[in-house]
Short mmCIF file of C-alpha atoms and ligand atoms in Angstrom, two decimals:
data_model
loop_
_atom_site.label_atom_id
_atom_site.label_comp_id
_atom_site.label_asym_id
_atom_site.label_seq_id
_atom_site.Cartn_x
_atom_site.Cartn_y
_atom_site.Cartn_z
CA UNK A 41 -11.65 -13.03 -28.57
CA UNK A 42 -9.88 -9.73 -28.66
CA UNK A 43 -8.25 -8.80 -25.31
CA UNK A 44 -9.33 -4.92 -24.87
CA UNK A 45 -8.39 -3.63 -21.32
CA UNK A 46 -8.69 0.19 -20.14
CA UNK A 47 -7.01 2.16 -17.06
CA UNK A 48 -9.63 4.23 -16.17
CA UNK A 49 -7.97 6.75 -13.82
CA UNK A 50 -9.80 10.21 -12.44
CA UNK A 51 -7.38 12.97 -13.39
CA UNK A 52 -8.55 14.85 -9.57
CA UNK A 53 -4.87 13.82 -8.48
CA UNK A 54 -1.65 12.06 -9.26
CA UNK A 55 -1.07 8.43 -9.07
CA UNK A 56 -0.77 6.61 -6.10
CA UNK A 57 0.88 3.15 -5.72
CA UNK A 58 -2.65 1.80 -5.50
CA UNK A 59 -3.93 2.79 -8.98
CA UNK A 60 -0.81 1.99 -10.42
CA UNK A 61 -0.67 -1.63 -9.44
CA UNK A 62 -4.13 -1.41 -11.52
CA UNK A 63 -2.31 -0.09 -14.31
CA UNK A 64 0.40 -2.15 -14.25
CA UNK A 65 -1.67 -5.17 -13.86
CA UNK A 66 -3.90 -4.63 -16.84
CA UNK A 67 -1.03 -3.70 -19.08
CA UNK A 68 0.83 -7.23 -18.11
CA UNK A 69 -2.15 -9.32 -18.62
CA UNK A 70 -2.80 -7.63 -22.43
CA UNK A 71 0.98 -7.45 -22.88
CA UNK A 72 0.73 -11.39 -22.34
CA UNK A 73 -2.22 -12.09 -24.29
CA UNK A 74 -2.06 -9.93 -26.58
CA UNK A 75 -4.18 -6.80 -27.75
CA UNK A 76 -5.01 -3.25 -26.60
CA UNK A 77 -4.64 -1.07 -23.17
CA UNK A 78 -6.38 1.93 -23.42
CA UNK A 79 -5.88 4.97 -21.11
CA UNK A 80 -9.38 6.11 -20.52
CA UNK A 81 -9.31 9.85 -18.38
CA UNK A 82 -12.34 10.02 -16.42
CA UNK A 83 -13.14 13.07 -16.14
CA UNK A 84 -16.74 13.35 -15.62
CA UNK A 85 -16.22 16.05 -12.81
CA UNK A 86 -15.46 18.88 -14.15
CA UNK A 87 -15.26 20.87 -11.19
CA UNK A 88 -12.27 18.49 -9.58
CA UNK A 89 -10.53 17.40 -12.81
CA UNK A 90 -7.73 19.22 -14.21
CA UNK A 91 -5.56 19.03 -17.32
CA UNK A 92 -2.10 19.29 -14.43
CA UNK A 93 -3.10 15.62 -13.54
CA UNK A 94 -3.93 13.82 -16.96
CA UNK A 95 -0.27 15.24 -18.16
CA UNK A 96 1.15 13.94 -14.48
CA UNK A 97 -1.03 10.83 -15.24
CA UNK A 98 0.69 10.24 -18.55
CA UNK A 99 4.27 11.36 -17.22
CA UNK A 100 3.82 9.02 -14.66
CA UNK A 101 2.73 5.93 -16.43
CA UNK A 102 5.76 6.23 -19.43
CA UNK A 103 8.03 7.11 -16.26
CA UNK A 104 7.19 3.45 -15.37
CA UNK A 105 7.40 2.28 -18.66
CA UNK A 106 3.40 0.92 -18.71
CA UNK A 107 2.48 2.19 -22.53
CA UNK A 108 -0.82 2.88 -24.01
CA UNK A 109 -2.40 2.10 -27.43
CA UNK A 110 -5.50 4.11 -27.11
CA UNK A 111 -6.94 7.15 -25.39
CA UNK A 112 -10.27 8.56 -24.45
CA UNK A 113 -11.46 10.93 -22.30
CA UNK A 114 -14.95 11.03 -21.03
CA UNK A 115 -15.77 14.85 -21.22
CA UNK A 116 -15.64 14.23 -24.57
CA UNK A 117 -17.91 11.79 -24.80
CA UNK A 118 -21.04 13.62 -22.87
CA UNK A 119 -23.47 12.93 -26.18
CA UNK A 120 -22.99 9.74 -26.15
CA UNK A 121 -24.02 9.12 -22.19
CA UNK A 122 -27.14 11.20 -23.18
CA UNK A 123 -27.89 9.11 -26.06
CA UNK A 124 -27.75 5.87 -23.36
CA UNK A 125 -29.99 7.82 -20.88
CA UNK A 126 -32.09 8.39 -23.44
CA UNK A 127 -32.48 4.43 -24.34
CA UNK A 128 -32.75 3.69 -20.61
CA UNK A 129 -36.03 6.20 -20.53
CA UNK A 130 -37.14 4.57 -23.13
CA UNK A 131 -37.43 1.13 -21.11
CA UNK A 132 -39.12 2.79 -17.82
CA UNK A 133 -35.38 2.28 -16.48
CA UNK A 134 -34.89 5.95 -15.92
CA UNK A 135 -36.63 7.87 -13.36
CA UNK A 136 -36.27 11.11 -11.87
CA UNK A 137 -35.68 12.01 -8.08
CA UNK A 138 -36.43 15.44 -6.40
CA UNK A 139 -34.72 14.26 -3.35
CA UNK A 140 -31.80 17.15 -1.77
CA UNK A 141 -28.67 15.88 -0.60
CA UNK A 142 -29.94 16.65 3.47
CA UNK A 143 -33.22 14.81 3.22
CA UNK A 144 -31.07 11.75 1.48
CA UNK A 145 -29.04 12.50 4.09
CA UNK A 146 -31.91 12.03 7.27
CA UNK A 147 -33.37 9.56 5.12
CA UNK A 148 -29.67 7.07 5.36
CA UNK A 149 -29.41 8.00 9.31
CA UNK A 150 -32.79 6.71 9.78
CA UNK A 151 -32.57 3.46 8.56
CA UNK A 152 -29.10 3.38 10.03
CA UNK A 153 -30.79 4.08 13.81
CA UNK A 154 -33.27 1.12 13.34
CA UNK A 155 -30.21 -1.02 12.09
CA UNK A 156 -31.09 -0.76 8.52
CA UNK A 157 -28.48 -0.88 5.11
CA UNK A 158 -28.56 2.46 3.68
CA UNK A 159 -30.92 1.23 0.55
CA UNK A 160 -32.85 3.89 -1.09
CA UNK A 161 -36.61 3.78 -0.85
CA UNK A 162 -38.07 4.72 -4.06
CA UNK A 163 -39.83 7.23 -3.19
CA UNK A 164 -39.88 9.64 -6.39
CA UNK A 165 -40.73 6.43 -8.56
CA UNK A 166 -44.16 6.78 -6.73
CA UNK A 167 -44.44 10.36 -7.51
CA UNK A 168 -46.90 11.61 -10.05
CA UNK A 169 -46.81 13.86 -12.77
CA UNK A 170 -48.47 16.97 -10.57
CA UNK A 171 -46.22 16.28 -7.28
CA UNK A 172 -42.77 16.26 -9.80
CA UNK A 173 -44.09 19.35 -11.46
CA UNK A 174 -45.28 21.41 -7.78
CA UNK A 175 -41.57 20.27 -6.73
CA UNK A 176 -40.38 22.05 -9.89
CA UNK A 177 -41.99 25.01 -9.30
CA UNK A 178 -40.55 24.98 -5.88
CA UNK A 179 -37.32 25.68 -7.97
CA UNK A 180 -36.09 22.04 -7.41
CA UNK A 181 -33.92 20.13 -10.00
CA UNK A 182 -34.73 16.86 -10.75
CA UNK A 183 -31.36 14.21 -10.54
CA UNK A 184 -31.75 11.03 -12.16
CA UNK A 185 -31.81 6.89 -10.80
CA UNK A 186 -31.86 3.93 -12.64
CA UNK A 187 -34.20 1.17 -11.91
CA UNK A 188 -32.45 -2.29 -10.74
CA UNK A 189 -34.47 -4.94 -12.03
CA UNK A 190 -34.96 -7.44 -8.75
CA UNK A 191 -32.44 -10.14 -9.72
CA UNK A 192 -29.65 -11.72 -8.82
CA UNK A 193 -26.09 -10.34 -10.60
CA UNK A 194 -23.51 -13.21 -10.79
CA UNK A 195 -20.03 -13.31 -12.47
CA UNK A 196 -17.08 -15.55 -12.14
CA UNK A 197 -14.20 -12.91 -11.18
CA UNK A 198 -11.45 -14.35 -12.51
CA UNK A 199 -9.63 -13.63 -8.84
CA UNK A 200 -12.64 -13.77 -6.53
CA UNK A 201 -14.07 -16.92 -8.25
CA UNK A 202 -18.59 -17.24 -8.15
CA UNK A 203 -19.34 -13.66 -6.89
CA UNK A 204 -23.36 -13.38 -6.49
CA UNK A 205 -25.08 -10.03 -5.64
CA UNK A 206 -28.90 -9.21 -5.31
CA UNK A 207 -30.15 -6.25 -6.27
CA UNK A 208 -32.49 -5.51 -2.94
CA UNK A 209 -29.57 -5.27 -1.21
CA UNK A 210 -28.64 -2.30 -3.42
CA UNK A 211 -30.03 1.33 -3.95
CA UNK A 212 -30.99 2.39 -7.48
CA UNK A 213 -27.87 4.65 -8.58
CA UNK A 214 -27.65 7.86 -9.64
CA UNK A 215 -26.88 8.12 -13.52
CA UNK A 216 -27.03 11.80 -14.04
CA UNK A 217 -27.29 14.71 -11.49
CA UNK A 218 -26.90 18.69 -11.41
CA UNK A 219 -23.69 19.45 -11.83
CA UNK A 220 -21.17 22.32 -11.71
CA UNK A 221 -21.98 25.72 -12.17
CA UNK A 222 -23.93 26.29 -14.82
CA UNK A 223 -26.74 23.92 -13.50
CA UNK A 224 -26.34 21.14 -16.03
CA UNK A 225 -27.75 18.18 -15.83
CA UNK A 226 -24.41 15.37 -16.48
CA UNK A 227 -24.23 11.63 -16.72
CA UNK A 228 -22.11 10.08 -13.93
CA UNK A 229 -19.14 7.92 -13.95
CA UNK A 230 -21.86 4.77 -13.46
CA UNK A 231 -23.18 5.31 -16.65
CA UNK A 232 -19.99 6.83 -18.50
CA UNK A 233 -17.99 3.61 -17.57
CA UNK A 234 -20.32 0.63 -18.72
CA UNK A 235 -21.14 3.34 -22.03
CA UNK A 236 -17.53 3.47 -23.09
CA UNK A 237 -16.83 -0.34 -22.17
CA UNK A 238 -19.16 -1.20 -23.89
CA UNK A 239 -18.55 0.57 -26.91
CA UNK A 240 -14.86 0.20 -26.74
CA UNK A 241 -15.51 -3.38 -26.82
CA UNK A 242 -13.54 -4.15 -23.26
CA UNK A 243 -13.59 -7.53 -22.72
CA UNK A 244 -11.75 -7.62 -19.46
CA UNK A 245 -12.88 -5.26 -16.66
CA UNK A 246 -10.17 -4.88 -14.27
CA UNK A 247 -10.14 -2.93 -11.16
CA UNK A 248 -9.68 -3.01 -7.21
CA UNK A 249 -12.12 -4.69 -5.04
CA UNK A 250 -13.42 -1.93 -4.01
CA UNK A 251 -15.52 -1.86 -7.37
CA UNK A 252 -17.49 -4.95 -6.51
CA UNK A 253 -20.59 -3.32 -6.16
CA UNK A 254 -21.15 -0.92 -8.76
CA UNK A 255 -19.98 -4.37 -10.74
CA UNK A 256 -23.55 -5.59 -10.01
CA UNK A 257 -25.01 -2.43 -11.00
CA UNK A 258 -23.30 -2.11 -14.06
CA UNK A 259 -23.99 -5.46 -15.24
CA UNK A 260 -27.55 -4.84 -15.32
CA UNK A 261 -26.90 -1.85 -17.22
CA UNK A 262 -25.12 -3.31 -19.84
CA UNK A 263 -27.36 -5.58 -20.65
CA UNK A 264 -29.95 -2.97 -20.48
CA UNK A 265 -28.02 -1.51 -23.55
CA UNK A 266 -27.55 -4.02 -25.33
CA UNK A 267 -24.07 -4.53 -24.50
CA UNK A 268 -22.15 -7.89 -24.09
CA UNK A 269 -20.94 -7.88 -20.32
CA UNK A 270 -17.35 -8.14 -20.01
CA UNK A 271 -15.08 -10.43 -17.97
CA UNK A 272 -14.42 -8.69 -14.66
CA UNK A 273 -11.35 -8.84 -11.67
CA UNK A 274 -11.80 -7.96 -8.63
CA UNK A 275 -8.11 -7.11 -7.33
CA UNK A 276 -7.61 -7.25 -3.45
CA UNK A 277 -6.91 -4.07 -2.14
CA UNK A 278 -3.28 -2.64 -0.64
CA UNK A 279 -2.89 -1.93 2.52
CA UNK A 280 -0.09 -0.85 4.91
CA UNK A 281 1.17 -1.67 8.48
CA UNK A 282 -1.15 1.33 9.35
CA UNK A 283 -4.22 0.34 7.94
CA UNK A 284 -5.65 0.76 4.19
CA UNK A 285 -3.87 2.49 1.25
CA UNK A 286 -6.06 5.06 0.45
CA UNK A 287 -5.44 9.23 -1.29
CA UNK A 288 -5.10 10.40 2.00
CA UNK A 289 -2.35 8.59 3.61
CA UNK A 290 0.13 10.80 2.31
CA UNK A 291 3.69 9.85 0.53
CA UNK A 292 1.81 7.20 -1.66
CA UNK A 293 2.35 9.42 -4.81
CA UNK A 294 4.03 7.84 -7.95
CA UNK A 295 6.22 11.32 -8.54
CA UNK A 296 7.10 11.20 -4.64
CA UNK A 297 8.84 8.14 -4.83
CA UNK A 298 10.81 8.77 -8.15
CA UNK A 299 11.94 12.21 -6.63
CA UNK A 300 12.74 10.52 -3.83
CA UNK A 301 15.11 8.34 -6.75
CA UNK A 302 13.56 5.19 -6.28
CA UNK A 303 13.70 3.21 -9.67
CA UNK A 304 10.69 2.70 -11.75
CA UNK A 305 11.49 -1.34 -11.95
CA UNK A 306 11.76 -1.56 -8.30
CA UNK A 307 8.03 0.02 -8.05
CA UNK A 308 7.11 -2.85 -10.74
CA UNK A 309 8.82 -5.34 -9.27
CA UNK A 310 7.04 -4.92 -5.93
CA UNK A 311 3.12 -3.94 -7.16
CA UNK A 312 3.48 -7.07 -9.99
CA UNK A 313 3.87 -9.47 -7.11
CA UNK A 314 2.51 -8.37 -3.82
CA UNK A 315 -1.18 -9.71 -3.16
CA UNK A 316 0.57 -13.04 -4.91
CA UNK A 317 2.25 -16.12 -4.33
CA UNK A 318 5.04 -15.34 -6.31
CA UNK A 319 7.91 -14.00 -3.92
CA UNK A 320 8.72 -10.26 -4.90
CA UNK A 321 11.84 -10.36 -6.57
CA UNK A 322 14.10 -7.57 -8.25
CA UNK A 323 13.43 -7.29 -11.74
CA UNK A 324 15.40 -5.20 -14.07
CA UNK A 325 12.87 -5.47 -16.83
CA UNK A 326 8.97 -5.78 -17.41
CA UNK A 327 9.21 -8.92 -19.69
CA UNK A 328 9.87 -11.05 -17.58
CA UNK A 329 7.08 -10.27 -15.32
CA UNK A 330 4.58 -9.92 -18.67
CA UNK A 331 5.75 -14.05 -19.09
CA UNK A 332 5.21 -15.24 -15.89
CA UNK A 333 1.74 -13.24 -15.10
CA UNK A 334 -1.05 -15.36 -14.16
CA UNK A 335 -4.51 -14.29 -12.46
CA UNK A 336 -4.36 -17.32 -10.57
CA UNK A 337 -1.98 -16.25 -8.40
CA UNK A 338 -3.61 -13.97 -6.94
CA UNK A 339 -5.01 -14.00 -3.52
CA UNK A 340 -7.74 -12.80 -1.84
CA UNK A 341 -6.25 -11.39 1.10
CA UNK A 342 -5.36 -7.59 1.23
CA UNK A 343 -1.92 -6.91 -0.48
CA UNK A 344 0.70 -5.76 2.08
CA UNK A 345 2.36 -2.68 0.49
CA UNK A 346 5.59 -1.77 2.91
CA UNK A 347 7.89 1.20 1.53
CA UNK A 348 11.14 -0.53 3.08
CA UNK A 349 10.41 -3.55 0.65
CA UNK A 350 10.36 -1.25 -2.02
CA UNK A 351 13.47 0.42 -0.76
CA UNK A 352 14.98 -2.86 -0.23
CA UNK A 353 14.34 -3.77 -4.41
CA UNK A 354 15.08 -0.30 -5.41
CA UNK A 355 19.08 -1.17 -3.68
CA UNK A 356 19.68 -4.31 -5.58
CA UNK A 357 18.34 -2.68 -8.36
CA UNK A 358 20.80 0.04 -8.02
CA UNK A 359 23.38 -2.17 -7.34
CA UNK A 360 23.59 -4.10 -11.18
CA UNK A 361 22.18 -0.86 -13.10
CA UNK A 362 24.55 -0.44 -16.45
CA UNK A 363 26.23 3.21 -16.72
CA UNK A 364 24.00 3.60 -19.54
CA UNK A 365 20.84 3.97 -17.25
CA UNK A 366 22.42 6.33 -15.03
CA UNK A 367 24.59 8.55 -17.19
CA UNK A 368 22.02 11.29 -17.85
CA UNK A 369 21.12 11.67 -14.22
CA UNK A 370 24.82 11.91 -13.41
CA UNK A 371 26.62 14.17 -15.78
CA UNK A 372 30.07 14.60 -14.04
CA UNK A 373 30.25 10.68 -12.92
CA UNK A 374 32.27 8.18 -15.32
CA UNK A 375 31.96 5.06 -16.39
CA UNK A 376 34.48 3.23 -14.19
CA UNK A 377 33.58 5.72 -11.34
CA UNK A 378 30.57 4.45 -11.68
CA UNK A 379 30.99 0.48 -12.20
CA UNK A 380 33.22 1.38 -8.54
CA UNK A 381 30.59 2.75 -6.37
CA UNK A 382 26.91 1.45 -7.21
CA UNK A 383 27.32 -1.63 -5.33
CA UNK A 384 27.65 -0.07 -2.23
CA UNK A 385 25.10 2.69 -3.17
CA UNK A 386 21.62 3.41 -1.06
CA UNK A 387 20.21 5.71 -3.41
CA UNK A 388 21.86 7.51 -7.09
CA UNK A 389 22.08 10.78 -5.30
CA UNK A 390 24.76 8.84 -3.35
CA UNK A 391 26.87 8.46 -6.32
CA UNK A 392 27.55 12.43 -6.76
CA UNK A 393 28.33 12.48 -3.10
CA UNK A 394 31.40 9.70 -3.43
CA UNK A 395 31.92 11.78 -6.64
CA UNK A 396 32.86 14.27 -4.60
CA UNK A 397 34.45 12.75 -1.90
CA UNK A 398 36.71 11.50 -4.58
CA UNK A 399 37.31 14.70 -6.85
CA UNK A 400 37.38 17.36 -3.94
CA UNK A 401 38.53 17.74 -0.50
CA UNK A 402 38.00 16.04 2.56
CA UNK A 403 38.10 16.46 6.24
CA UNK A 404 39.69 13.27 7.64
CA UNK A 405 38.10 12.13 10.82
CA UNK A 406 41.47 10.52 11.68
CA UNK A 407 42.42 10.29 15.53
CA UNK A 408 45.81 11.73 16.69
CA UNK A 409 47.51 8.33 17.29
CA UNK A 410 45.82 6.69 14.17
CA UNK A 411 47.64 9.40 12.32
CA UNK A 412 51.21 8.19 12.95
CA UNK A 413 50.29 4.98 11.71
CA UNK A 414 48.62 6.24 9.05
CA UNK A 415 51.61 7.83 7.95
CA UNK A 416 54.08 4.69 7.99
CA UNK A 417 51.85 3.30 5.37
CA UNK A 418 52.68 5.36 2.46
CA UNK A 419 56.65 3.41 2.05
CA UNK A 420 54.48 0.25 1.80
CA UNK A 421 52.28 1.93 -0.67
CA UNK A 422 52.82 -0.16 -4.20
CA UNK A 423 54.29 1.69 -7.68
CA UNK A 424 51.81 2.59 -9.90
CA UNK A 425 49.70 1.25 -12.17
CA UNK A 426 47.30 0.44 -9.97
CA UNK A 427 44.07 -1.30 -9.96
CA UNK A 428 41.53 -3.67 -8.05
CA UNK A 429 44.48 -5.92 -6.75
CA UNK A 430 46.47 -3.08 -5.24
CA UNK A 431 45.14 -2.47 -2.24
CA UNK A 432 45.59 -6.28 -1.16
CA UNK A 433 49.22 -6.09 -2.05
CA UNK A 434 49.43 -3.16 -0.22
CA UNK A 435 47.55 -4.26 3.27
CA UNK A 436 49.79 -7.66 3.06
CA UNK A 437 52.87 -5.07 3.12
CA UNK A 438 51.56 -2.81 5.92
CA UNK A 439 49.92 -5.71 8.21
CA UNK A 440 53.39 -7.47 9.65
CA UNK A 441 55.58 -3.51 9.10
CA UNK A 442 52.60 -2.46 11.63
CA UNK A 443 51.72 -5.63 13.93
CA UNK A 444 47.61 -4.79 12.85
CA UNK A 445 45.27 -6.56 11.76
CA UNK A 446 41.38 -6.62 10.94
CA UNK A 447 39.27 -3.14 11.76
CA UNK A 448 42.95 -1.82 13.19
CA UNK A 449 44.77 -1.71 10.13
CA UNK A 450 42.08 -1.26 7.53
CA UNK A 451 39.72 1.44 9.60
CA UNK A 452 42.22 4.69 10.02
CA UNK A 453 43.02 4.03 5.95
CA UNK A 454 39.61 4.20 4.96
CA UNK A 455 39.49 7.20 7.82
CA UNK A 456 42.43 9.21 6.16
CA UNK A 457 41.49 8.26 2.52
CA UNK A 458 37.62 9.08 2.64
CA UNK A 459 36.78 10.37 5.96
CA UNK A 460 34.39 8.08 6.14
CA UNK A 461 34.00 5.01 8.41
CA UNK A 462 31.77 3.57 5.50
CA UNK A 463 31.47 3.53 2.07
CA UNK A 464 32.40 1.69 -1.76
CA UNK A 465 34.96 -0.62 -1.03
CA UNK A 466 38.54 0.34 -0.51
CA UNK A 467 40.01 -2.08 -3.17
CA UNK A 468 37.86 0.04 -6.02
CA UNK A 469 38.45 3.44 -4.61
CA UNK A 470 41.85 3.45 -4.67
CA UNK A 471 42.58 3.18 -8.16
CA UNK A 472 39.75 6.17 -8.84
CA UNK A 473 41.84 8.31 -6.02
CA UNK A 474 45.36 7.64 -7.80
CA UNK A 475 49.02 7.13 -6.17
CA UNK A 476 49.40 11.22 -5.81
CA UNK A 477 46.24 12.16 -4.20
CA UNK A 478 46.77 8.78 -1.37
CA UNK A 479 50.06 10.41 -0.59
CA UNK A 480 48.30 13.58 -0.05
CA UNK A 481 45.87 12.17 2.03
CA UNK A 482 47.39 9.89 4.21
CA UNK A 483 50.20 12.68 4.65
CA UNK A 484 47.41 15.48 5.48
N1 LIG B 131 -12.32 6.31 -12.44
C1 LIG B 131 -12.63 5.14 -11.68
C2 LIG B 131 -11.69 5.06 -10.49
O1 LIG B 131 -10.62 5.63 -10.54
C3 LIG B 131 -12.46 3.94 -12.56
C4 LIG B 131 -13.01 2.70 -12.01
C5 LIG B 131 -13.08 1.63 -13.09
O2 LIG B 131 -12.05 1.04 -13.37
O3 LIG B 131 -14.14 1.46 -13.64
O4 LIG B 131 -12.03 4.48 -9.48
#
């Protein structure tokens, strides 16, 4: 079998960590087995989708590195949900409803005040041909259900295992409604989705748990149209220490967190392996993580997504990244400047701040006393060339000349040399500051 998958994202927004844990998971599993991703744009409502988000959507996904064979967009594809409506009619599996949005409304808090799931009761399948066309002349629009068949819907979810459904526990949905402005009638995402898996031959459906439902619906609609059912995978949903990941806890974006500088591998390495039993490690690379994927590790519990994890990966990330990978983003910094600092780094903007320490001046936060000592250092100070073994050399001079030791000797150094009562480790900055500019500084 060909492995087809699709990303299916609505462009009404920018990624969140969420959908791109969908992403990335889809891409690794057809990476592995081999075959095509598509990037399917769902953009059935027109009113909330805009062309900003699809080019964010694509910005954001090569940002990560998650690559696409394939793209389709589903306001293109409008004739060809018609076309399915049409063979749905055709089977008595298409009926119209005349039902407003309030009187659903009532209808849902009624059942709900007598205890009662909020199933839809059929009531314009009983209507006949002179009630639809009075409520036509009334100046109502007609929206459009399909019929469920009463049957049971099973699949085995290749994360959830035997998942069973019945359909009376289910209202009909809604496969084309009045939409937008101009009071056209448009096929909804329902239909569009098992229309363009089906003939986009996806043979793996996968997509957050909170899909499971309209699963069961849309299996009965693809066999309705003749269409093989594909494999689905039900992923467990994120959620944080506050509750569920959803849009509207804010900070969640994709472009957030790489503006914030947080590494694209550091946001793989976490959403590849939370919600599994692997352990989250730091990887510097995707392959890796496309050899050791594996549905079965996933769990069914809710995945816990914590920013100071990610932070956590996105430092020891930092720490090993190759001047190569940082070079562009830091256009004044040099190679060895840079092989100096990133191990002590929190984030890259860091590295133009040490940049500058280094290059420009300082204030020294030395106290008054500190500053005599400070001073007697410099006869110890070693001849030039200097490099990582200096600054040893240098302490083992000044420790028995001073009678210091430990935070004593080294603190008011790395005081007078930075200003700073932390930072990259002495040993590496002192070859970057030179023999002339410690003078200076532990004379200032
Ligand atoms: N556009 C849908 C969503 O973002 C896609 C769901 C699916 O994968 O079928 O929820």
């Amino acid at each position: 079998m060909t492995v087809t998958v699709r990303f299916a994202p609505s462009p009404t927004g920018y990624l969140h960590v969420g959908n791109v844990r969908t992403a990335l998971v889809n891409w690794l599993f057809v990476r592995k087995m081999g075959g095509q991703f598509l990037l399917r744009i769902d953009d059935t409502d027109t009113e909330r989708s805009k062309d900003e988000y699809t080019d964010g959507i694509r910005e954001d996904l090569t940002w990560l590195g998650i690559s696409w064979d394939k793209e389709e967009h589903q306001s293109k594809r409008f004739d060809r949900y018609r076309l399915a409506a049409e063979k749905l009619r055709a089977q008595n599996r298409l009926y119209a409803c005349y039902e407003t949005p309030e009187e659903l409304d009532v209808q849902r808090k009624m059942l709900a005040s007598r205890g009662l799931p909020p199933i839809y009761n059929r009531a314009s399948l009983k209507l006949t041909d002179e009630q639809k066309a009075k409520y036509e002349a009334e100046g109502r629009r007609p929206h459009y259900r399909f019929l469920l068949n009463d049957e049971e819907m099973t699949w085995n979810d290749l994360i959830r295992g035997t998942v069973a459904m019945r359909a009376t526990t289910m209202s009909d949905p809604v496969l084309l409604r009045e939409d937008g402005p101009d009071g056209q009638i448009r096929p909804v995402y329902t239909l569009a989705s098992v229309v363009d898996d089906g003939e986009l031959n996806i043979s793996h459906v996968i997509r957050g748990e909170d899909h499971v439902s309209n699963s069961a619906v849309q299996i009965q609609l693809f066999k309705a149209l003749g269409f093989a059912v594909p494999q689905f995978v039900h992923m467990a949903l994120l959620k944080t220490k506050d509750g569920e990941l959803s849009k509207r806890i804010g900070g969640n974006d994709i472009r957030m967190l790489r503006d914030a500088g947080i590494l694209p591998m550091a946001v793989n390495s976490l959403l590849a392996r939370i919600g599994t039993s692997d352990a989250v490690e730091a990887f510097s690379e995707l392959t890796p993580l496309v050899e050791q994927f594996d549905f079965k590790r996933f769990g069914r519990a809710p995945a816990n997504y914590d920013v100071a994890e990610l932070e956590k990966l996105n430092e020891k990330l930092l720490h090993q990244l190759p001047f190569a990978a940082v070079k562009d983003k830091l256009p004044q910094v040099d190679e060895q400047f840079w092989l100096s600092v990133r191990a002590n780094l929190k984030s890259l903007a860091e590295a133009q701040v040490w940049w500058e320490i280094v290059h420009g001046n300082i204030t020294s936060g030395l106290p008054a006393d500190d500053a005599a000592f400070v001073k007697s250092t410099i006869e110890h100070l070693p001849a030039a060339p200097w490099d990582e073994h200096t600054y040893d050399a240098w302490l083992a001079a000044v420790k028995p000349a001073t009678n210091r030791k430990g935070k004593e000797l080294f603190m008011p150094i790395r005081l007078a040399l930075t200003g700073q009562s932390h930072g990259p480790e002495l040993k590496k900055l002192l070859p970057l500051l030179g023999r002339d500019k410690v003078i200076e500084r532990l004379s200032a």
